């Protein structure tokens, strides 16, 4: 999978050189490129924003630098998917992460200020699939943090990125339920004991207990995830 990121803060993504995704890049599983939007400006001040039509506070990102950047990054055969983090987007969930992990080419458009001129996405939709995603109902200063989260959630699903694929299964949201509580040594810690069933060595009982814990935790914390 190739991932391109367009941002006015390219240094923000230096962290993607480390840990899991860093090894995936070195191993050729993830081909990740970060681009500075200002590379596509033509004026002396490298301007990327201007005042909003209709008035209002803040600035809007100009369409031209974005169109120039995306023209050189989106594939001409229409096979690219433009991922746009925005508070007005579809709520990002594991099902979407799994779907995006199947795509060959993801391009992340990280907006700042009050957002990107809306015409950019109308124009981009004639050349690519445009997916607008929200991480949640809160306000960030820009799309970079959201893009980082989506890239990690998607990147770790690319075959080979996570060493043991087994570990991708037993996690929150993979089976529609929250994950069960986990424990490790010591069996007794500050007067708190690991549940006996986990020390029983009886795999069937352990599996049943873990599923019960998932359902109970989901019912308590995220009843919205349970079918009506
Ligand atoms: N608030 C934001 C501002 C800019 C780009 C994305 C967001 C966002 C994404 N998910 C929640 O917020």
PDB file of C-alpha atoms and ligand atoms in Angstrom:
ATOM      1  CA  UNK A   1       0.000   0.000   0.000  1.00  0.00           C
ATOM      2  CA  UNK A   2       1.145   3.479  -0.851  1.00  0.00           C
ATOM      3  CA  UNK A   3       0.170   6.343   1.459  1.00  0.00           C
ATOM      4  CA  UNK A   4       0.681  10.008   0.586  1.00  0.00           C
ATOM      5  CA  UNK A   5       0.068  12.771   3.098  1.00  0.00           C
ATOM      6  CA  UNK A   6      -0.323  16.437   2.137  1.00  0.00           C
ATOM      7  CA  UNK A   7       0.079  18.913   5.018  1.00  0.00           C
ATOM      8  CA  UNK A   8       1.575  22.312   5.885  1.00  0.00           C
ATOM      9  CA  UNK A   9       3.291  20.589   8.831  1.00  0.00           C
ATOM     10  CA  UNK A  10       5.288  17.724   7.208  1.00  0.00           C
ATOM     11  CA  UNK A  11       7.555  17.487  10.244  1.00  0.00           C
ATOM     12  CA  UNK A  12       4.506  16.362  12.209  1.00  0.00           C
ATOM     13  CA  UNK A  13       4.701  12.919  10.579  1.00  0.00           C
ATOM     14  CA  UNK A  14       8.328  12.199  11.482  1.00  0.00           C
ATOM     15  CA  UNK A  15       6.996   9.886  14.178  1.00  0.00           C
ATOM     16  CA  UNK A  16       5.835   7.468  11.465  1.00  0.00           C
ATOM     17  CA  UNK A  17       9.489   6.475  11.027  1.00  0.00           C
ATOM     18  CA  UNK A  18       9.478   4.638  14.335  1.00  0.00           C
ATOM     19  CA  UNK A  19       7.783   1.561  15.813  1.00  0.00           C
ATOM     20  CA  UNK A  20       5.501  -0.756  13.896  1.00  0.00           C
ATOM     21  CA  UNK A  21       4.831   1.511  10.955  1.00  0.00           C
ATOM     22  CA  UNK A  22       8.503   2.433  10.758  1.00  0.00           C
ATOM     23  CA  UNK A  23       9.459  -1.231  10.375  1.00  0.00           C
ATOM     24  CA  UNK A  24       6.655  -1.717   7.839  1.00  0.00           C
ATOM     25  CA  UNK A  25       8.082   1.144   5.802  1.00  0.00           C
ATOM     26  CA  UNK A  26      11.613  -0.295   5.960  1.00  0.00           C
ATOM     27  CA  UNK A  27      10.173  -3.691   5.004  1.00  0.00           C
ATOM     28  CA  UNK A  28       8.450  -2.216   1.971  1.00  0.00           C
ATOM     29  CA  UNK A  29       4.966  -3.122   3.240  1.00  0.00           C
ATOM     30  CA  UNK A  30       3.985   0.530   3.562  1.00  0.00           C
ATOM     31  CA  UNK A  31       5.258   3.061   1.017  1.00  0.00           C
ATOM     32  CA  UNK A  32       4.641   6.322   2.866  1.00  0.00           C
ATOM     33  CA  UNK A  33       5.387   9.811   1.520  1.00  0.00           C
ATOM     34  CA  UNK A  34       4.811  13.164   3.232  1.00  0.00           C
ATOM     35  CA  UNK A  35       4.415  16.343   1.137  1.00  0.00           C
ATOM     36  CA  UNK A  36       4.458  20.011   2.112  1.00  0.00           C
ATOM     37  CA  UNK A  37       1.447  21.735   0.528  1.00  0.00           C
ATOM     38  CA  UNK A  38       3.523  24.927   0.197  1.00  0.00           C
ATOM     39  CA  UNK A  39       5.649  23.133  -2.431  1.00  0.00           C
ATOM     40  CA  UNK A  40       2.725  23.816  -4.803  1.00  0.00           C
ATOM     41  CA  UNK A  41       2.395  27.526  -4.088  1.00  0.00           C
ATOM     42  CA  UNK A  42       3.733  30.027  -6.605  1.00  0.00           C
ATOM     43  CA  UNK A  43       3.872  33.319  -4.707  1.00  0.00           C
ATOM     44  CA  UNK A  44       6.784  34.693  -2.723  1.00  0.00           C
ATOM     45  CA  UNK A  45       4.962  34.186   0.593  1.00  0.00           C
ATOM     46  CA  UNK A  46       3.946  30.616  -0.271  1.00  0.00           C
ATOM     47  CA  UNK A  47       0.326  31.497   0.564  1.00  0.00           C
ATOM     48  CA  UNK A  48      -2.100  28.628   1.256  1.00  0.00           C
ATOM     49  CA  UNK A  49      -5.073  30.462   2.786  1.00  0.00           C
ATOM     50  CA  UNK A  50      -7.326  33.458   2.302  1.00  0.00           C
ATOM     51  CA  UNK A  51     -10.421  35.098   3.840  1.00  0.00           C
ATOM     52  CA  UNK A  52     -13.752  33.240   3.605  1.00  0.00           C
ATOM     53  CA  UNK A  53     -16.412  34.368   1.078  1.00  0.00           C
ATOM     54  CA  UNK A  54     -19.509  35.377   3.016  1.00  0.00           C
ATOM     55  CA  UNK A  55     -17.381  36.655   5.887  1.00  0.00           C
ATOM     56  CA  UNK A  56     -16.764  35.017   9.225  1.00  0.00           C
ATOM     57  CA  UNK A  57     -13.752  34.441  11.399  1.00  0.00           C
ATOM     58  CA  UNK A  58     -10.645  32.567  10.374  1.00  0.00           C
ATOM     59  CA  UNK A  59      -9.155  31.694   7.010  1.00  0.00           C
ATOM     60  CA  UNK A  60      -9.939  29.078   4.364  1.00  0.00           C
ATOM     61  CA  UNK A  61      -7.321  27.048   2.478  1.00  0.00           C
ATOM     62  CA  UNK A  62      -7.079  28.157  -1.162  1.00  0.00           C
ATOM     63  CA  UNK A  63      -8.138  25.603  -3.807  1.00  0.00           C
ATOM     64  CA  UNK A  64      -5.260  26.074  -6.255  1.00  0.00           C
ATOM     65  CA  UNK A  65      -2.354  24.730  -4.180  1.00  0.00           C
ATOM     66  CA  UNK A  66      -4.481  21.721  -3.253  1.00  0.00           C
ATOM     67  CA  UNK A  67      -5.466  21.036  -6.853  1.00  0.00           C
ATOM     68  CA  UNK A  68      -1.838  21.314  -7.974  1.00  0.00           C
ATOM     69  CA  UNK A  69      -0.695  18.983  -5.193  1.00  0.00           C
ATOM     70  CA  UNK A  70      -3.423  16.420  -5.723  1.00  0.00           C
ATOM     71  CA  UNK A  71      -3.002  16.525  -9.518  1.00  0.00           C
ATOM     72  CA  UNK A  72       0.578  15.350  -9.062  1.00  0.00           C
ATOM     73  CA  UNK A  73      -0.249  12.749  -6.387  1.00  0.00           C
ATOM     74  CA  UNK A  74      -3.582  11.153  -7.336  1.00  0.00           C
ATOM     75  CA  UNK A  75      -3.216   8.314  -9.813  1.00  0.00           C
ATOM     76  CA  UNK A  76      -4.539   9.084 -13.304  1.00  0.00           C
ATOM     77  CA  UNK A  77      -6.467   5.778 -13.446  1.00  0.00           C
ATOM     78  CA  UNK A  78      -8.778   6.906 -10.635  1.00  0.00           C
ATOM     79  CA  UNK A  79      -7.551   4.167  -8.283  1.00  0.00           C
ATOM     80  CA  UNK A  80      -6.561   6.563  -5.504  1.00  0.00           C
ATOM     81  CA  UNK A  81      -8.684   7.193  -2.424  1.00  0.00           C
ATOM     82  CA  UNK A  82      -8.531  10.716  -1.003  1.00  0.00           C
ATOM     83  CA  UNK A  83      -9.050  10.566   2.771  1.00  0.00           C
ATOM     84  CA  UNK A  84     -10.089  13.900   4.279  1.00  0.00           C
ATOM     85  CA  UNK A  85     -10.144  14.186   8.078  1.00  0.00           C
ATOM     86  CA  UNK A  86     -12.929  16.625   8.983  1.00  0.00           C
ATOM     87  CA  UNK A  87     -15.337  17.137  11.871  1.00  0.00           C
ATOM     88  CA  UNK A  88     -18.096  16.971   9.242  1.00  0.00           C
ATOM     89  CA  UNK A  89     -17.074  13.483   8.115  1.00  0.00           C
ATOM     90  CA  UNK A  90     -18.392   9.948   8.565  1.00  0.00           C
ATOM     91  CA  UNK A  91     -17.496   8.608  12.027  1.00  0.00           C
ATOM     92  CA  UNK A  92     -14.308   6.548  11.657  1.00  0.00           C
ATOM     93  CA  UNK A  93     -14.734   2.976  12.874  1.00  0.00           C
ATOM     94  CA  UNK A  94     -12.844  -0.312  12.656  1.00  0.00           C
ATOM     95  CA  UNK A  95     -15.079  -1.434   9.781  1.00  0.00           C
ATOM     96  CA  UNK A  96     -13.866   1.592   7.793  1.00  0.00           C
ATOM     97  CA  UNK A  97     -10.254   0.881   8.779  1.00  0.00           C
ATOM     98  CA  UNK A  98     -10.638  -2.669   7.446  1.00  0.00           C
ATOM     99  CA  UNK A  99     -12.124  -1.345   4.212  1.00  0.00           C
ATOM    100  CA  UNK A 100      -9.384   1.264   3.712  1.00  0.00           C
ATOM    101  CA  UNK A 101      -6.713  -1.407   4.357  1.00  0.00           C
ATOM    102  CA  UNK A 102      -7.829  -3.064   1.115  1.00  0.00           C
ATOM    103  CA  UNK A 103      -7.040   0.034  -0.971  1.00  0.00           C
ATOM    104  CA  UNK A 104      -3.835   0.297  -3.005  1.00  0.00           C
ATOM    105  CA  UNK A 105      -3.317   4.065  -2.670  1.00  0.00           C
ATOM    106  CA  UNK A 106      -4.499   6.366   0.120  1.00  0.00           C
ATOM    107  CA  UNK A 107      -3.923  10.130  -0.045  1.00  0.00           C
ATOM    108  CA  UNK A 108      -4.523  12.117   3.158  1.00  0.00           C
ATOM    109  CA  UNK A 109      -5.453  15.790   2.812  1.00  0.00           C
ATOM    110  CA  UNK A 110      -4.713  17.484   6.142  1.00  0.00           C
ATOM    111  CA  UNK A 111      -6.598  20.755   6.345  1.00  0.00           C
ATOM    112  CA  UNK A 112      -5.870  23.603   8.738  1.00  0.00           C
ATOM    113  CA  UNK A 113      -7.553  26.918   9.520  1.00  0.00           C
ATOM    114  CA  UNK A 114     -11.320  26.786   8.911  1.00  0.00           C
ATOM    115  CA  UNK A 115     -10.892  24.057   6.343  1.00  0.00           C
ATOM    116  CA  UNK A 116     -10.221  23.606   2.654  1.00  0.00           C
ATOM    117  CA  UNK A 117     -12.261  25.320  -0.130  1.00  0.00           C
ATOM    118  CA  UNK A 118     -15.155  22.903  -0.723  1.00  0.00           C
ATOM    119  CA  UNK A 119     -14.604  22.922  -4.490  1.00  0.00           C
ATOM    120  CA  UNK A 120     -11.376  20.958  -4.015  1.00  0.00           C
ATOM    121  CA  UNK A 121     -13.363  17.855  -3.045  1.00  0.00           C
ATOM    122  CA  UNK A 122     -15.884  18.311  -5.860  1.00  0.00           C
ATOM    123  CA  UNK A 123     -12.948  18.502  -8.261  1.00  0.00           C
ATOM    124  CA  UNK A 124     -11.093  15.580  -6.604  1.00  0.00           C
ATOM    125  CA  UNK A 125     -14.214  13.384  -6.774  1.00  0.00           C
ATOM    126  CA  UNK A 126     -13.897  13.429 -10.584  1.00  0.00           C
ATOM    127  CA  UNK A 127     -10.421  11.883 -10.261  1.00  0.00           C
ATOM    128  CA  UNK A 128     -10.587   9.677  -7.151  1.00  0.00           C
ATOM    129  CA  UNK A 129     -12.779   8.279  -4.416  1.00  0.00           C
ATOM    130  CA  UNK A 130     -13.186  10.916  -1.697  1.00  0.00           C
ATOM    131  CA  UNK A 131     -13.755   9.722   1.885  1.00  0.00           C
ATOM    132  CA  UNK A 132     -14.420  12.344   4.567  1.00  0.00           C
ATOM    133  CA  UNK A 133     -13.803  10.971   8.074  1.00  0.00           C
ATOM    134  CA  UNK A 134     -14.372  12.268  11.591  1.00  0.00           C
ATOM    135  CA  UNK A 135     -12.585  10.804  14.605  1.00  0.00           C
ATOM    136  CA  UNK A 136     -15.253  12.082  16.945  1.00  0.00           C
ATOM    137  CA  UNK A 137     -17.357  15.039  17.953  1.00  0.00           C
ATOM    138  CA  UNK A 138     -14.630  17.365  19.114  1.00  0.00           C
ATOM    139  CA  UNK A 139     -12.521  20.090  17.547  1.00  0.00           C
ATOM    140  CA  UNK A 140      -8.879  19.723  16.529  1.00  0.00           C
ATOM    141  CA  UNK A 141      -6.701  22.445  15.019  1.00  0.00           C
ATOM    142  CA  UNK A 142      -6.150  20.475  11.856  1.00  0.00           C
ATOM    143  CA  UNK A 143      -6.322  17.114  10.171  1.00  0.00           C
ATOM    144  CA  UNK A 144      -2.823  15.862  11.068  1.00  0.00           C
ATOM    145  CA  UNK A 145      -3.674  14.192  14.399  1.00  0.00           C
ATOM    146  CA  UNK A 146      -6.742  12.555  12.850  1.00  0.00           C
ATOM    147  CA  UNK A 147      -4.750  11.413   9.801  1.00  0.00           C
ATOM    148  CA  UNK A 148      -2.123   9.876  12.101  1.00  0.00           C
ATOM    149  CA  UNK A 149      -4.806   7.876  13.911  1.00  0.00           C
ATOM    150  CA  UNK A 150      -6.376   6.632  10.688  1.00  0.00           C
ATOM    151  CA  UNK A 151      -2.964   5.753   9.218  1.00  0.00           C
ATOM    152  CA  UNK A 152      -2.075   3.714  12.301  1.00  0.00           C
ATOM    153  CA  UNK A 153      -5.467   1.946  12.430  1.00  0.00           C
ATOM    154  CA  UNK A 154      -5.279   1.116   8.704  1.00  0.00           C
ATOM    155  CA  UNK A 155      -1.532   0.479   8.438  1.00  0.00           C
ATOM    156  CA  UNK A 156      -1.540  -2.167  11.167  1.00  0.00           C
ATOM    157  CA  UNK A 157      -4.159  -4.141   9.217  1.00  0.00           C
ATOM    158  CA  UNK A 158      -1.971  -4.397   6.096  1.00  0.00           C
ATOM    159  CA  UNK A 159      -0.850  -8.053   5.891  1.00  0.00           C
ATOM    160  CA  UNK A 160       2.610  -8.516   7.377  1.00  0.00           C
ATOM    161  CA  UNK A 161       2.711  -5.234   9.290  1.00  0.00           C
ATOM    162  CA  UNK A 162       1.705  -6.799  12.593  1.00  0.00           C
ATOM    163  CA  UNK A 163       3.946  -9.797  13.356  1.00  0.00           C
ATOM    164  CA  UNK A 164       1.271 -12.057  14.806  1.00  0.00           C
ATOM    165  CA  UNK A 165      -2.026 -11.711  12.863  1.00  0.00           C
ATOM    166  CA  UNK A 166      -3.692 -13.481  15.788  1.00  0.00           C
ATOM    167  CA  UNK A 167      -3.289 -10.301  17.810  1.00  0.00           C
ATOM    168  CA  UNK A 168      -5.458  -8.443  15.308  1.00  0.00           C
ATOM    169  CA  UNK A 169      -8.447 -10.567  16.128  1.00  0.00           C
ATOM    170  CA  UNK A 170      -8.925 -10.364  19.897  1.00  0.00           C
ATOM    171  CA  UNK A 171      -9.239  -6.613  20.148  1.00  0.00           C
ATOM    172  CA  UNK A 172     -11.933  -4.121  20.896  1.00  0.00           C
ATOM    173  CA  UNK A 173     -14.300  -3.582  17.999  1.00  0.00           C
ATOM    174  CA  UNK A 174     -12.915  -6.405  15.876  1.00  0.00           C
ATOM    175  CA  UNK A 175     -15.919  -8.574  16.772  1.00  0.00           C
ATOM    176  CA  UNK A 176     -18.258  -5.698  17.533  1.00  0.00           C
ATOM    177  CA  UNK A 177     -17.585  -5.938  21.276  1.00  0.00           C
ATOM    178  CA  UNK A 178     -15.140  -4.217  23.607  1.00  0.00           C
ATOM    179  CA  UNK A 179     -12.129  -6.307  24.597  1.00  0.00           C
ATOM    180  CA  UNK A 180     -11.967  -8.370  27.804  1.00  0.00           C
ATOM    181  CA  UNK A 181      -9.692  -7.269  30.682  1.00  0.00           C
ATOM    182  CA  UNK A 182      -6.103  -8.595  30.465  1.00  0.00           C
ATOM    183  CA  UNK A 183      -3.724  -9.663  33.236  1.00  0.00           C
ATOM    184  CA  UNK A 184      -0.118 -10.807  33.581  1.00  0.00           C
ATOM    185  CA  UNK A 185       2.264 -11.812  36.416  1.00  0.00           C
ATOM    186  CA  UNK A 186       2.189 -11.570  39.404  1.00  0.00           C
ATOM    187  CA  UNK A 187      -1.030 -13.510  40.141  1.00  0.00           C
ATOM    188  CA  UNK A 188      -1.516 -11.425  43.283  1.00  0.00           C
ATOM    189  CA  UNK A 189      -0.544  -7.756  43.209  1.00  0.00           C
ATOM    190  CA  UNK A 190      -1.138  -5.224  45.985  1.00  0.00           C
ATOM    191  CA  UNK A 191      -3.916  -7.404  47.346  1.00  0.00           C
ATOM    192  CA  UNK A 192      -5.582  -7.714  43.925  1.00  0.00           C
ATOM    193  CA  UNK A 193      -5.801 -11.214  42.441  1.00  0.00           C
ATOM    194  CA  UNK A 194      -6.058 -12.389  38.841  1.00  0.00           C
ATOM    195  CA  UNK A 195      -9.480 -14.096  38.294  1.00  0.00           C
ATOM    196  CA  UNK A 196      -9.081 -17.797  39.141  1.00  0.00           C
ATOM    197  CA  UNK A 197     -10.499 -18.977  35.828  1.00  0.00           C
ATOM    198  CA  UNK A 198      -7.457 -17.503  34.042  1.00  0.00           C
ATOM    199  CA  UNK A 199      -5.159 -19.664  36.185  1.00  0.00           C
ATOM    200  CA  UNK A 200      -7.240 -22.808  35.611  1.00  0.00           C
ATOM    201  CA  UNK A 201      -5.572 -23.844  32.353  1.00  0.00           C
ATOM    202  CA  UNK A 202      -9.044 -24.750  31.095  1.00  0.00           C
ATOM    203  CA  UNK A 203      -9.134 -23.049  27.665  1.00  0.00           C
ATOM    204  CA  UNK A 204     -12.875 -23.506  27.162  1.00  0.00           C
ATOM    205  CA  UNK A 205     -13.698 -21.891  30.473  1.00  0.00           C
ATOM    206  CA  UNK A 206     -11.215 -19.070  29.791  1.00  0.00           C
ATOM    207  CA  UNK A 207     -12.804 -18.370  26.388  1.00  0.00           C
ATOM    208  CA  UNK A 208     -16.312 -18.366  27.884  1.00  0.00           C
ATOM    209  CA  UNK A 209     -15.263 -16.044  30.730  1.00  0.00           C
ATOM    210  CA  UNK A 210     -13.570 -13.652  28.291  1.00  0.00           C
ATOM    211  CA  UNK A 211     -16.674 -13.463  26.084  1.00  0.00           C
ATOM    212  CA  UNK A 212     -18.871 -12.832  29.132  1.00  0.00           C
ATOM    213  CA  UNK A 213     -16.508 -10.037  30.152  1.00  0.00           C
ATOM    214  CA  UNK A 214     -16.686  -8.546  26.646  1.00  0.00           C
ATOM    215  CA  UNK A 215     -20.484  -8.521  26.657  1.00  0.00           C
ATOM    216  CA  UNK A 216     -20.698  -7.123  30.198  1.00  0.00           C
ATOM    217  CA  UNK A 217     -18.139  -4.407  29.493  1.00  0.00           C
ATOM    218  CA  UNK A 218     -19.818  -3.472  26.201  1.00  0.00           C
ATOM    219  CA  UNK A 219     -23.240  -3.360  27.858  1.00  0.00           C
ATOM    220  CA  UNK A 220     -21.845  -1.113  30.621  1.00  0.00           C
ATOM    221  CA  UNK A 221     -19.606   1.223  28.577  1.00  0.00           C
ATOM    222  CA  UNK A 222     -20.933   1.096  25.006  1.00  0.00           C
ATOM    223  CA  UNK A 223     -24.561  -0.156  24.920  1.00  0.00           C
ATOM    224  CA  UNK A 224     -24.812   1.544  21.510  1.00  0.00           C
ATOM    225  CA  UNK A 225     -22.605  -1.197  20.052  1.00  0.00           C
ATOM    226  CA  UNK A 226     -25.041  -3.947  21.077  1.00  0.00           C
ATOM    227  CA  UNK A 227     -27.864  -4.972  18.691  1.00  0.00           C
ATOM    228  CA  UNK A 228     -31.294  -3.766  19.864  1.00  0.00           C
TER     229      UNK A 228
HETATM  230  N1  LIG B   1     -11.597  19.096  14.136  1.00  0.00           N
HETATM  231  C1  LIG B   1     -10.906  18.876  12.961  1.00  0.00           C
HETATM  232  C2  LIG B   1     -10.281  19.935  12.283  1.00  0.00           C
HETATM  233  C3  LIG B   1      -9.593  19.687  11.085  1.00  0.00           C
HETATM  234  C4  LIG B   1      -9.548  18.406  10.567  1.00  0.00           C
HETATM  235  C5  LIG B   1     -10.161  17.350  11.227  1.00  0.00           C
HETATM  236  C6  LIG B   1     -10.852  17.575  12.420  1.00  0.00           C
HETATM  237  C7  LIG B   1     -11.522  16.445  13.105  1.00  0.00           C
HETATM  238  C8  LIG B   1     -11.553  15.136  12.656  1.00  0.00           C
HETATM  239  N2  LIG B   1     -12.253  14.434  13.570  1.00  0.00           N
HETATM  240  C9  LIG B   1     -12.651  15.268  14.528  1.00  0.00           C
HETATM  241  O1  LIG B   1     -12.193  16.530  14.255  1.00  0.00           O
END
